[in-house]
CSV table of C-alpha atoms and ligand atoms in Angstrom, one decimal:
chain,number,residue,atom,x,y,z
A,1,UNK,CA,-153.0,33.0,169.8
A,2,UNK,CA,-156.8,33.2,169.4
A,3,UNK,CA,-158.9,34.5,172.3
A,4,UNK,CA,-162.6,34.8,173.1
A,5,UNK,CA,-164.2,37.0,175.7
A,6,UNK,CA,-167.5,36.1,177.5
A,7,UNK,CA,-169.2,38.9,179.5
A,8,UNK,CA,-171.8,38.8,182.2
A,9,UNK,CA,-173.5,41.7,184.0
A,10,UNK,CA,-173.7,45.4,183.6
A,11,UNK,CA,-172.5,48.0,181.1
A,12,UNK,CA,-169.4,48.6,183.2
A,13,UNK,CA,-168.4,45.0,182.6
A,14,UNK,CA,-169.2,45.3,178.9
A,15,UNK,CA,-167.0,48.4,178.8
A,16,UNK,CA,-164.2,46.5,180.6
A,17,UNK,CA,-164.4,43.6,178.2
A,18,UNK,CA,-164.2,45.9,175.2
A,19,UNK,CA,-161.1,47.4,176.5
A,20,UNK,CA,-159.5,44.0,177.3
A,21,UNK,CA,-160.3,42.8,173.7
A,22,UNK,CA,-158.7,45.9,172.2
A,23,UNK,CA,-155.7,45.6,174.4
A,24,UNK,CA,-155.1,42.0,173.6
A,25,UNK,CA,-155.6,42.7,169.9
A,26,UNK,CA,-153.1,45.5,170.1
A,27,UNK,CA,-150.6,43.1,171.7
A,28,UNK,CA,-150.9,40.7,168.7
A,29,UNK,CA,-153.6,38.2,169.8
A,30,UNK,CA,-156.6,37.5,167.5
A,31,UNK,CA,-160.3,37.5,168.5
A,32,UNK,CA,-162.1,34.3,167.6
A,33,UNK,CA,-165.5,32.7,168.0
A,34,UNK,CA,-166.2,30.3,170.9
A,35,UNK,CA,-164.9,26.8,170.1
A,36,UNK,CA,-162.0,28.2,168.1
A,37,UNK,CA,-160.0,30.0,170.8
A,38,UNK,CA,-157.0,28.9,172.8
A,39,UNK,CA,-157.6,31.5,175.5
A,40,UNK,CA,-161.0,32.3,177.1
A,41,UNK,CA,-161.6,35.3,179.3
A,42,UNK,CA,-164.8,35.2,181.4
A,43,UNK,CA,-165.7,38.6,182.8
A,44,UNK,CA,-168.1,37.9,185.6
A,45,UNK,CA,-170.8,39.5,187.7
A,46,UNK,CA,-172.1,38.5,191.2
A,47,UNK,CA,-174.7,41.2,191.8
A,48,UNK,CA,-177.4,38.5,191.7
A,49,UNK,CA,-177.3,34.8,192.2
A,50,UNK,CA,-178.0,33.6,188.8
A,51,UNK,CA,-175.0,35.2,186.9
A,52,UNK,CA,-172.7,33.5,189.4
A,53,UNK,CA,-174.2,30.1,188.7
A,54,UNK,CA,-174.0,30.8,185.0
A,55,UNK,CA,-170.3,31.4,185.3
A,56,UNK,CA,-169.7,27.9,186.8
A,57,UNK,CA,-171.7,26.3,184.0
A,58,UNK,CA,-169.7,28.3,181.3
A,59,UNK,CA,-166.4,27.2,182.9
A,60,UNK,CA,-167.6,23.6,182.7
A,61,UNK,CA,-168.6,24.1,179.0
A,62,UNK,CA,-165.2,25.7,178.1
A,63,UNK,CA,-163.3,22.8,179.8
A,64,UNK,CA,-164.8,20.5,177.1
A,65,UNK,CA,-162.9,22.4,174.3
A,66,UNK,CA,-159.6,21.5,176.0
A,67,UNK,CA,-159.6,18.0,174.5
A,68,UNK,CA,-159.2,19.5,171.0
A,69,UNK,CA,-156.9,22.4,172.0
A,70,UNK,CA,-153.9,21.4,174.2
A,71,UNK,CA,-152.6,24.4,176.1
A,72,UNK,CA,-156.1,26.0,176.2
A,73,UNK,CA,-156.4,28.2,179.3
A,74,UNK,CA,-159.0,30.5,181.0
A,75,UNK,CA,-158.8,33.9,182.7
A,76,UNK,CA,-161.7,34.8,185.0
A,77,UNK,CA,-162.2,38.5,185.9
A,78,UNK,CA,-164.8,40.7,187.6
A,79,UNK,CA,-166.9,40.3,190.7
A,80,UNK,CA,-167.0,36.5,190.9
A,81,UNK,CA,-163.2,36.3,190.5
A,82,UNK,CA,-162.8,38.9,193.3
A,83,UNK,CA,-165.3,37.0,195.5
A,84,UNK,CA,-164.2,33.4,195.0
A,85,UNK,CA,-160.5,34.2,194.3
A,86,UNK,CA,-158.0,31.4,193.7
A,87,UNK,CA,-160.4,28.7,194.9
A,88,UNK,CA,-161.6,29.0,191.2
A,89,UNK,CA,-158.5,27.3,190.0
A,90,UNK,CA,-158.8,24.4,192.4
A,91,UNK,CA,-162.3,23.7,191.0
A,92,UNK,CA,-161.4,24.5,187.4
A,93,UNK,CA,-157.7,23.7,186.7
A,94,UNK,CA,-157.8,25.4,183.3
A,95,UNK,CA,-158.2,28.7,185.1
A,96,UNK,CA,-154.7,30.3,185.2
A,97,UNK,CA,-155.6,33.9,185.8
A,98,UNK,CA,-158.0,35.5,188.2
A,99,UNK,CA,-158.3,39.3,188.2
A,100,UNK,CA,-160.6,41.7,190.1
A,101,UNK,CA,-161.8,45.2,189.1
A,102,UNK,CA,-158.5,46.9,190.0
A,103,UNK,CA,-156.4,44.0,188.4
A,104,UNK,CA,-158.0,44.5,185.0
A,105,UNK,CA,-155.4,47.1,183.9
A,106,UNK,CA,-152.6,44.6,184.4
A,107,UNK,CA,-154.5,41.6,182.9
A,108,UNK,CA,-153.2,41.8,179.3
A,109,UNK,CA,-149.6,41.9,180.4
A,110,UNK,CA,-150.3,38.9,182.8
A,111,UNK,CA,-151.9,37.0,179.9
A,112,UNK,CA,-148.7,37.5,177.8
A,113,UNK,CA,-146.6,36.0,180.7
A,114,UNK,CA,-149.0,33.0,181.0
A,115,UNK,CA,-148.6,32.3,177.3
A,116,UNK,CA,-144.8,32.1,177.6
A,117,UNK,CA,-144.8,30.3,181.0
A,118,UNK,CA,-147.3,27.4,180.7
A,119,UNK,CA,-146.9,26.3,184.4
A,120,UNK,CA,-147.6,29.7,185.9
A,121,UNK,CA,-150.9,30.9,187.5
A,122,UNK,CA,-151.4,34.6,188.3
A,123,UNK,CA,-153.8,36.3,190.7
A,124,UNK,CA,-154.5,40.0,190.4
A,125,UNK,CA,-157.0,40.6,193.2
A,126,UNK,CA,-155.6,43.5,195.2
A,127,UNK,CA,-157.5,46.7,195.6
A,128,UNK,CA,-155.5,50.0,195.1
A,129,UNK,CA,-156.0,53.5,196.5
A,130,UNK,CA,-156.0,55.2,193.1
A,131,UNK,CA,-157.8,54.4,189.8
A,132,UNK,CA,-155.5,52.1,187.9
A,133,UNK,CA,-155.2,53.9,184.5
A,134,UNK,CA,-155.4,51.6,181.4
A,135,UNK,CA,-153.4,52.1,178.2
A,136,UNK,CA,-155.8,53.5,175.6
A,137,UNK,CA,-155.3,50.5,173.3
A,138,UNK,CA,-157.0,51.3,170.0
A,139,UNK,CA,-155.4,49.0,167.4
A,140,UNK,CA,-157.4,50.7,164.6
A,141,UNK,CA,-157.2,54.4,163.7
A,142,UNK,CA,-161.0,54.8,163.9
A,143,UNK,CA,-163.5,53.8,166.6
A,144,UNK,CA,-167.2,53.2,166.5
A,145,UNK,CA,-169.5,56.2,166.8
A,146,UNK,CA,-170.7,55.1,170.3
A,147,UNK,CA,-168.0,54.9,173.0
A,148,UNK,CA,-167.9,54.2,176.7
A,149,UNK,CA,-165.5,56.0,179.1
A,150,UNK,CA,-165.1,54.7,182.6
A,151,UNK,CA,-164.8,57.6,185.0
A,152,UNK,CA,-164.6,55.7,188.3
A,153,UNK,CA,-164.4,52.3,189.9
A,154,UNK,CA,-166.1,50.9,193.0
A,155,UNK,CA,-168.7,52.3,195.3
A,156,UNK,CA,-168.9,53.6,198.9
A,157,UNK,CA,-172.6,53.4,199.4
A,158,UNK,CA,-173.1,50.0,200.9
A,159,UNK,CA,-176.8,49.7,200.1
A,160,UNK,CA,-178.0,46.9,202.4
A,161,UNK,CA,-178.6,44.4,199.5
A,162,UNK,CA,-175.6,45.1,197.4
A,163,UNK,CA,-172.3,43.2,197.0
A,164,UNK,CA,-170.7,45.8,194.7
A,165,UNK,CA,-168.6,47.7,197.4
A,166,UNK,CA,-167.2,44.3,198.6
A,167,UNK,CA,-166.3,43.0,195.2
A,168,UNK,CA,-165.4,46.1,193.3
A,169,UNK,CA,-163.8,48.0,196.2
A,170,UNK,CA,-164.2,51.5,197.5
A,171,UNK,CA,-165.0,54.4,195.2
A,172,UNK,CA,-162.0,55.7,193.2
A,173,UNK,CA,-162.5,58.5,190.6
A,174,UNK,CA,-160.2,59.0,187.7
A,175,UNK,CA,-158.5,62.4,187.4
A,176,UNK,CA,-160.8,64.6,185.3
A,177,UNK,CA,-158.0,65.5,182.9
A,178,UNK,CA,-157.5,61.8,182.1
A,179,UNK,CA,-161.2,61.4,181.4
A,180,UNK,CA,-161.3,64.4,179.1
A,181,UNK,CA,-158.1,63.3,177.3
A,182,UNK,CA,-159.8,60.0,176.6
A,183,UNK,CA,-163.0,61.7,175.3
A,184,UNK,CA,-160.9,64.0,173.1
A,185,UNK,CA,-158.9,61.0,171.7
A,186,UNK,CA,-162.2,59.1,171.0
A,187,UNK,CA,-163.8,62.1,169.3
A,188,UNK,CA,-160.7,62.6,167.1
A,189,UNK,CA,-161.0,59.0,166.0
A,190,UNK,CA,-164.7,59.3,165.1
A,191,UNK,CA,-166.7,58.8,168.3
A,192,UNK,CA,-169.8,61.0,168.3
A,193,UNK,CA,-171.6,59.7,171.4
A,194,UNK,CA,-169.9,59.1,174.7
A,195,UNK,CA,-171.4,57.3,177.7
A,196,UNK,CA,-169.6,58.1,181.0
A,197,UNK,CA,-169.6,55.0,183.2
A,198,UNK,CA,-169.4,54.4,187.0
A,199,UNK,CA,-171.4,52.8,189.8
A,200,UNK,CA,-172.4,56.2,191.2
A,201,UNK,CA,-171.3,58.9,188.7
A,202,UNK,CA,-172.9,61.7,190.7
A,203,UNK,CA,-170.3,61.4,193.4
A,204,UNK,CA,-167.5,61.6,190.9
A,205,UNK,CA,-164.4,63.4,192.0
A,206,UNK,CA,-165.3,63.6,195.7
A,207,UNK,CA,-163.4,60.6,196.9
A,208,UNK,CA,-159.7,60.7,198.0
A,209,UNK,CA,-158.5,59.4,194.6
A,210,UNK,CA,-160.5,62.2,192.8
A,211,UNK,CA,-159.2,65.7,192.0
A,212,UNK,CA,-162.3,67.4,193.4
A,213,UNK,CA,-163.9,68.1,190.0
A,214,UNK,CA,-167.6,67.7,190.5
A,215,UNK,CA,-169.7,65.5,188.1
A,216,UNK,CA,-171.5,68.6,186.8
A,217,UNK,CA,-168.2,70.2,185.9
A,218,UNK,CA,-167.0,67.0,184.2
A,219,UNK,CA,-170.2,66.9,182.2
A,220,UNK,CA,-169.7,70.4,181.0
A,221,UNK,CA,-166.1,69.7,180.0
A,222,UNK,CA,-167.0,66.5,178.2
A,223,UNK,CA,-169.9,68.2,176.3
A,224,UNK,CA,-167.4,70.9,175.1
A,225,UNK,CA,-165.1,68.3,173.5
A,226,UNK,CA,-165.0,68.9,169.7
A,227,UNK,CA,-166.9,66.3,167.8
A,228,UNK,CA,-169.0,65.0,170.7
A,229,UNK,CA,-172.7,65.3,169.7
A,230,UNK,CA,-174.3,63.1,172.3
A,231,UNK,CA,-173.4,62.6,176.0
A,232,UNK,CA,-174.9,60.1,178.3
A,233,UNK,CA,-174.0,58.7,181.8
A,234,UNK,CA,-174.9,55.8,184.0
A,235,UNK,CA,-175.5,55.0,186.9
A,236,UNK,CA,-176.9,57.8,189.1
A,237,UNK,CA,-177.7,57.5,192.7
A,238,UNK,CA,-180.7,59.7,193.5
A,239,UNK,CA,-179.2,60.9,196.8
A,240,UNK,CA,-176.3,62.5,195.0
A,241,UNK,CA,-178.1,63.9,191.9
A,242,UNK,CA,-177.2,67.6,192.4
A,243,UNK,CA,-179.1,70.7,191.2
A,244,UNK,CA,-176.1,71.5,188.9
A,245,UNK,CA,-176.5,68.1,187.1
A,246,UNK,CA,-180.2,68.7,186.7
A,247,UNK,CA,-179.4,72.2,185.3
A,248,UNK,CA,-177.0,70.6,182.8
A,249,UNK,CA,-180.0,68.8,181.2
A,250,UNK,CA,-181.5,72.3,180.5
A,251,UNK,CA,-178.2,73.9,179.4
A,252,UNK,CA,-176.2,71.3,177.5
A,253,UNK,CA,-177.7,70.3,174.1
A,254,UNK,CA,-175.2,67.4,173.9
A,255,UNK,CA,-176.6,65.8,177.1
A,256,UNK,CA,-179.2,63.4,175.8
A,257,UNK,CA,-182.8,63.6,177.2
A,258,UNK,CA,-182.6,60.2,179.0
A,259,UNK,CA,-181.6,59.2,182.5
A,260,UNK,CA,-181.3,55.9,184.3
A,261,UNK,CA,-182.2,56.7,188.0
A,262,UNK,CA,-182.6,53.6,190.1
A,263,UNK,CA,-185.3,54.0,192.6
A,264,UNK,CA,-185.3,50.4,194.0
A,265,UNK,CA,-188.7,50.8,195.9
A,266,UNK,CA,-191.5,53.3,196.3
A,267,UNK,CA,-192.0,52.6,200.0
A,268,UNK,CA,-190.1,54.8,202.5
A,269,UNK,CA,-189.9,52.1,205.1
A,270,UNK,CA,-188.2,49.8,202.5
A,271,UNK,CA,-185.9,52.5,201.2
A,272,UNK,CA,-184.8,53.3,204.7
A,273,UNK,CA,-184.0,49.6,205.4
A,274,UNK,CA,-182.1,49.4,202.1
A,275,UNK,CA,-180.0,52.4,203.3
A,276,UNK,CA,-180.7,54.4,200.2
A,277,UNK,CA,-180.9,57.7,202.0
A,278,UNK,CA,-183.8,59.3,200.1
A,279,UNK,CA,-187.5,58.8,200.3
A,280,UNK,CA,-190.2,58.6,197.7
A,281,UNK,CA,-191.1,62.3,198.0
A,282,UNK,CA,-187.4,63.3,197.4
A,283,UNK,CA,-187.2,61.0,194.3
A,284,UNK,CA,-190.4,62.5,192.9
A,285,UNK,CA,-189.0,66.0,193.6
A,286,UNK,CA,-185.9,65.1,191.5
A,287,UNK,CA,-188.2,63.8,188.7
A,288,UNK,CA,-190.1,67.1,188.7
A,289,UNK,CA,-186.8,69.1,188.5
A,290,UNK,CA,-185.6,66.9,185.6
A,291,UNK,CA,-188.8,67.1,183.6
A,292,UNK,CA,-188.8,70.9,184.1
A,293,UNK,CA,-185.2,71.1,182.9
A,294,UNK,CA,-185.9,68.8,180.0
A,295,UNK,CA,-189.6,68.1,179.2
A,296,UNK,CA,-188.8,65.3,176.7
A,297,UNK,CA,-186.6,63.4,179.2
A,298,UNK,CA,-187.0,59.6,179.1
A,299,UNK,CA,-186.6,58.0,182.6
A,300,UNK,CA,-185.6,54.5,183.3
A,301,UNK,CA,-184.9,52.7,186.6
A,302,UNK,CA,-184.0,49.6,188.6
A,303,UNK,CA,-186.5,48.1,191.1
A,304,UNK,CA,-186.1,45.3,193.6
A,305,UNK,CA,-189.2,43.4,194.7
A,306,UNK,CA,-189.5,41.3,197.8
A,307,UNK,CA,-186.8,43.0,199.9
A,308,UNK,CA,-186.9,41.5,203.4
A,309,UNK,CA,-190.0,42.8,205.2
A,310,UNK,CA,-191.7,44.2,202.1
A,311,UNK,CA,-195.4,44.2,202.7
A,312,UNK,CA,-198.2,44.1,200.0
A,313,UNK,CA,-198.8,47.8,201.0
A,314,UNK,CA,-195.1,48.6,200.4
A,315,UNK,CA,-195.2,46.9,197.1
A,316,UNK,CA,-198.3,48.9,196.1
A,317,UNK,CA,-196.4,52.1,196.9
A,318,UNK,CA,-193.8,51.0,194.4
A,319,UNK,CA,-196.5,50.4,191.7
A,320,UNK,CA,-197.9,53.8,192.5
A,321,UNK,CA,-194.5,55.6,192.2
A,322,UNK,CA,-193.8,53.7,188.9
A,323,UNK,CA,-197.2,54.9,187.5
A,324,UNK,CA,-196.6,58.5,188.7
A,325,UNK,CA,-193.2,58.8,187.1
A,326,UNK,CA,-194.2,56.8,183.9
A,327,UNK,CA,-190.8,55.1,183.4
A,328,UNK,CA,-190.2,54.2,179.8
A,329,UNK,CA,-188.1,51.2,180.7
A,330,UNK,CA,-186.8,49.5,183.8
A,331,UNK,CA,-184.7,46.5,185.1
A,332,UNK,CA,-186.7,44.7,187.8
A,333,UNK,CA,-185.4,42.0,190.0
A,334,UNK,CA,-186.5,39.7,192.8
A,335,UNK,CA,-184.4,40.4,195.9
A,336,UNK,CA,-181.8,37.7,196.6
A,337,UNK,CA,-179.4,37.3,199.5
A,338,UNK,CA,-175.8,38.0,198.7
A,339,UNK,CA,-172.9,36.8,200.9
A,340,UNK,CA,-171.8,39.4,203.5
A,341,UNK,CA,-174.3,42.2,202.7
A,342,UNK,CA,-176.3,43.7,205.6
A,343,UNK,CA,-179.7,42.5,204.3
A,344,UNK,CA,-178.6,38.9,204.5
A,345,UNK,CA,-179.6,39.0,208.2
A,346,UNK,CA,-182.8,41.0,207.6
A,347,UNK,CA,-186.1,39.2,208.4
A,348,UNK,CA,-188.7,38.3,207.4
A,349,UNK,CA,-187.6,37.0,204.0
A,350,UNK,CA,-190.3,37.1,201.4
A,351,UNK,CA,-191.3,33.6,200.0
A,352,UNK,CA,-190.3,33.0,196.3
A,353,UNK,CA,-193.9,32.7,195.2
A,354,UNK,CA,-194.8,36.1,196.5
A,355,UNK,CA,-191.6,37.7,195.0
A,356,UNK,CA,-192.4,36.1,191.6
A,357,UNK,CA,-196.1,37.2,191.8
A,358,UNK,CA,-195.0,40.8,192.6
A,359,UNK,CA,-192.4,40.8,189.9
A,360,UNK,CA,-195.0,39.7,187.3
A,361,UNK,CA,-197.4,42.5,188.3
A,362,UNK,CA,-194.7,45.1,188.2
A,363,UNK,CA,-193.4,43.9,184.8
A,364,UNK,CA,-196.9,44.0,183.4
A,365,UNK,CA,-197.2,47.6,184.4
A,366,UNK,CA,-193.7,48.4,183.1
A,367,UNK,CA,-194.6,46.8,179.8
A,368,UNK,CA,-197.7,49.0,179.5
A,369,UNK,CA,-195.7,52.1,180.3
A,370,UNK,CA,-193.1,51.2,177.7
A,371,UNK,CA,-195.7,50.6,175.0
A,372,UNK,CA,-197.4,54.0,175.9
A,373,UNK,CA,-194.0,55.8,175.9
A,374,UNK,CA,-193.1,54.3,172.5
A,375,UNK,CA,-196.6,55.0,171.0
A,376,UNK,CA,-196.3,58.7,171.9
A,377,UNK,CA,-193.3,58.9,169.5
A,378,UNK,CA,-195.4,57.8,166.4
A,379,UNK,CA,-195.8,60.6,164.0
A,380,UNK,CA,-192.7,62.5,165.3
A,381,UNK,CA,-189.4,63.1,163.6
A,382,UNK,CA,-186.2,62.3,165.4
A,383,UNK,CA,-182.5,61.8,164.7
A,384,UNK,CA,-181.0,58.3,164.9
A,385,UNK,CA,-177.3,57.6,165.4
A,386,UNK,CA,-177.0,54.4,163.3
A,387,UNK,CA,-175.4,51.4,165.0
A,388,UNK,CA,-175.6,49.0,162.1
A,389,UNK,CA,-177.9,46.8,160.0
A,390,UNK,CA,-181.2,45.7,161.5
A,391,UNK,CA,-181.1,42.2,162.9
A,392,UNK,CA,-183.1,40.5,160.2
A,393,UNK,CA,-183.4,42.9,157.3
A,394,UNK,CA,-185.8,41.9,154.6
A,395,UNK,CA,-186.6,43.6,151.3
A,396,UNK,CA,-189.0,46.5,151.9
A,397,UNK,CA,-188.5,46.2,155.7
A,398,UNK,CA,-186.5,48.5,158.0
A,399,UNK,CA,-182.9,47.8,157.2
A,400,UNK,CA,-180.9,49.9,159.7
A,401,UNK,CA,-181.0,50.2,163.4
A,402,UNK,CA,-179.8,52.9,165.9
A,403,UNK,CA,-181.0,55.0,168.8
A,404,UNK,CA,-182.8,58.2,169.1
A,405,UNK,CA,-181.6,60.9,171.6
A,406,UNK,CA,-183.9,59.3,174.3
A,407,UNK,CA,-182.0,56.0,173.9
A,408,UNK,CA,-185.0,54.2,172.2
A,409,UNK,CA,-184.1,51.6,169.6
A,410,UNK,CA,-185.3,52.7,166.1
A,411,UNK,CA,-185.3,50.4,163.0
A,412,UNK,CA,-185.8,52.3,159.8
A,413,UNK,CA,-185.9,52.0,156.0
A,414,UNK,CA,-183.2,54.0,154.2
A,415,UNK,CA,-182.9,54.3,150.5
A,416,UNK,CA,-179.4,56.0,150.6
A,417,UNK,CA,-176.6,54.4,148.6
A,418,UNK,CA,-174.1,54.1,151.4
A,419,UNK,CA,-173.9,52.3,154.7
A,420,UNK,CA,-175.1,55.0,157.2
A,421,UNK,CA,-173.5,53.3,160.2
A,422,UNK,CA,-172.0,55.8,162.6
A,423,UNK,CA,-173.9,58.8,161.1
A,424,UNK,CA,-177.0,60.7,162.2
A,425,UNK,CA,-180.0,60.1,160.1
A,426,UNK,CA,-183.3,62.0,160.4
A,427,UNK,CA,-186.1,59.5,160.7
A,428,UNK,CA,-189.9,59.8,160.8
A,429,UNK,CA,-191.4,57.4,163.3
A,430,UNK,CA,-194.2,55.3,161.7
A,431,UNK,CA,-194.9,52.5,164.2
A,432,UNK,CA,-194.3,51.5,167.8
A,433,UNK,CA,-193.4,47.8,168.4
A,434,UNK,CA,-193.2,46.2,171.9
A,435,UNK,CA,-189.7,47.3,172.7
A,436,UNK,CA,-188.6,49.5,169.8
A,437,UNK,CA,-189.8,52.0,167.1
A,438,UNK,CA,-190.0,51.7,163.3
A,439,UNK,CA,-189.7,54.5,160.9
A,440,UNK,CA,-188.3,55.7,157.6
A,441,UNK,CA,-185.4,58.0,156.8
A,442,UNK,CA,-186.5,61.5,155.6
B,501,SAM,N1,-174.9,51.5,191.2
B,501,SAM,C1,-176.1,51.3,190.7
B,501,SAM,C2,-177.2,51.8,191.6
B,501,SAM,O1,-176.9,52.3,192.7
B,501,SAM,O2,-178.3,51.8,191.3
B,501,SAM,C3,-176.4,49.9,190.2
B,501,SAM,C4,-175.9,48.8,191.0
B,501,SAM,S1,-176.2,47.1,190.7
B,501,SAM,C5,-174.9,46.6,189.8
B,501,SAM,C6,-177.5,47.0,189.6
B,501,SAM,C7,-178.9,46.7,190.2
B,501,SAM,O3,-178.9,45.4,190.7
B,501,SAM,C8,-179.3,47.5,191.4
B,501,SAM,O4,-179.8,48.8,191.0
B,501,SAM,C9,-180.3,46.7,192.0
B,501,SAM,O5,-181.6,47.0,191.5
B,501,SAM,C10,-179.9,45.3,191.6
B,501,SAM,N2,-179.5,44.5,192.8
B,501,SAM,C11,-178.3,44.7,193.5
B,501,SAM,N3,-178.2,43.8,194.5
B,501,SAM,C12,-179.3,43.0,194.4
B,501,SAM,C13,-179.8,41.9,195.2
B,501,SAM,N4,-179.1,41.5,196.2
B,501,SAM,N5,-181.0,41.3,194.8
B,501,SAM,C14,-181.7,41.8,193.7
B,501,SAM,N6,-181.3,42.8,193.0
B,501,SAM,C15,-180.1,43.4,193.3
B,502,SF4,FE1,-174.7,48.8,195.0
B,502,SF4,FE2,-175.8,50.9,196.2
B,502,SF4,FE3,-173.3,51.1,195.3
B,502,SF4,FE4,-175.3,51.0,193.6
B,502,SF4,S1,-175.0,52.6,195.0
B,502,SF4,S2,-173.4,49.8,193.5
B,502,SF4,S3,-176.7,49.6,194.6
B,502,SF4,S4,-174.0,49.8,196.9
């Protein structure tokens, strides 16, 4: 049977989809392009409105393939599945499996049952107290040089705007030995860079499912795994970023000089209504500590504009904080109401035109900062972990693409005889483009 996975949302969803594809492949199914599959898996996100609407339009589109493929069925996983549940199969009869964050580990087995029992539908929407371990599922002996390792599921923070704790459940850490065993296995199969994933990695280990190992200790153990040359993690909540994790940036050469630290707003009044439990001064203090520990650290962030009650003055404080920190990149969003979250009842709501205008001003500033950050790299030498060929290689043009330690995308020319994918190549940076760097191997 041929399957195709469609993924929406964050890196955690991308990591989940990767595992699901590997697990199905290991069970004898074959990945196929859209239009050729008999089974579609849609891994959804409901953090903002648009992704949810996109899911419905994708399900409509997939239904059209059924005319050519009798027996075609669809599995829907992730946040939208958790939220909408089995009503999905009333609206879209081809949907025969819905699974939430905690149901993912059992989804491959459920899919095998559905293949054999064409009249069955299965719902895997329960939350569990412990992290549901997944089988490692590597059908091939070797793995790509960059790998993701999920270290926890869910979130306990209940930020006023956020649906995640409702759709992904309460925080559940994996046991640290399981995390390290997966890192070792990946390194033994060829992984050189590992990104540790969770909604709030800084509070790893401290929930009832965890084993009490702090995130700083986990970082040190992961950095010590033989073969791991680069370590990254995402996402961090500023309120839980400990001095020990900041110190790790100074002490662990494997820990890359880049950090995604969502600030959301630069105005204390807004941060307080968001329930973020830090203020702008505390955030700037963390940034100072991080840059002292690692002067070359590249910082990125998430920002919401137009949170209920945000004034022009509040918004200007966000612009000021963004300028002070000098983020090299950021995801910025207009606030949108999500069902059941506290901010749904907060007033006054900000009109769409004002949100759009603030977002445009913020993004113009972020673009300038990104260009400045990239331009500062011109003339320097760096090491690129090669991900593959450049998107549109032309003769005499950069032919390979990868990332520097700061996470910046680098396209570079390379005269070597072999495919350098998965290796570290020293590169001289010659030019800054809008969102990436160009250079040549040296
Ligand atoms: N756990 C991470 C954190 O605390 O920053 C990321 C959570 S969320 C999946 C990713 C981003 O979506 C958030 O950082 C926030 O900026 C944005 N977001 C979440 N809910 C939102 C909403 N209701 N409206 C607009 N943006 C939202
Ligand atoms: Fe959502 Fe806040 Fe949890 Fe991040 S920390 S997932 S923004 S509730």
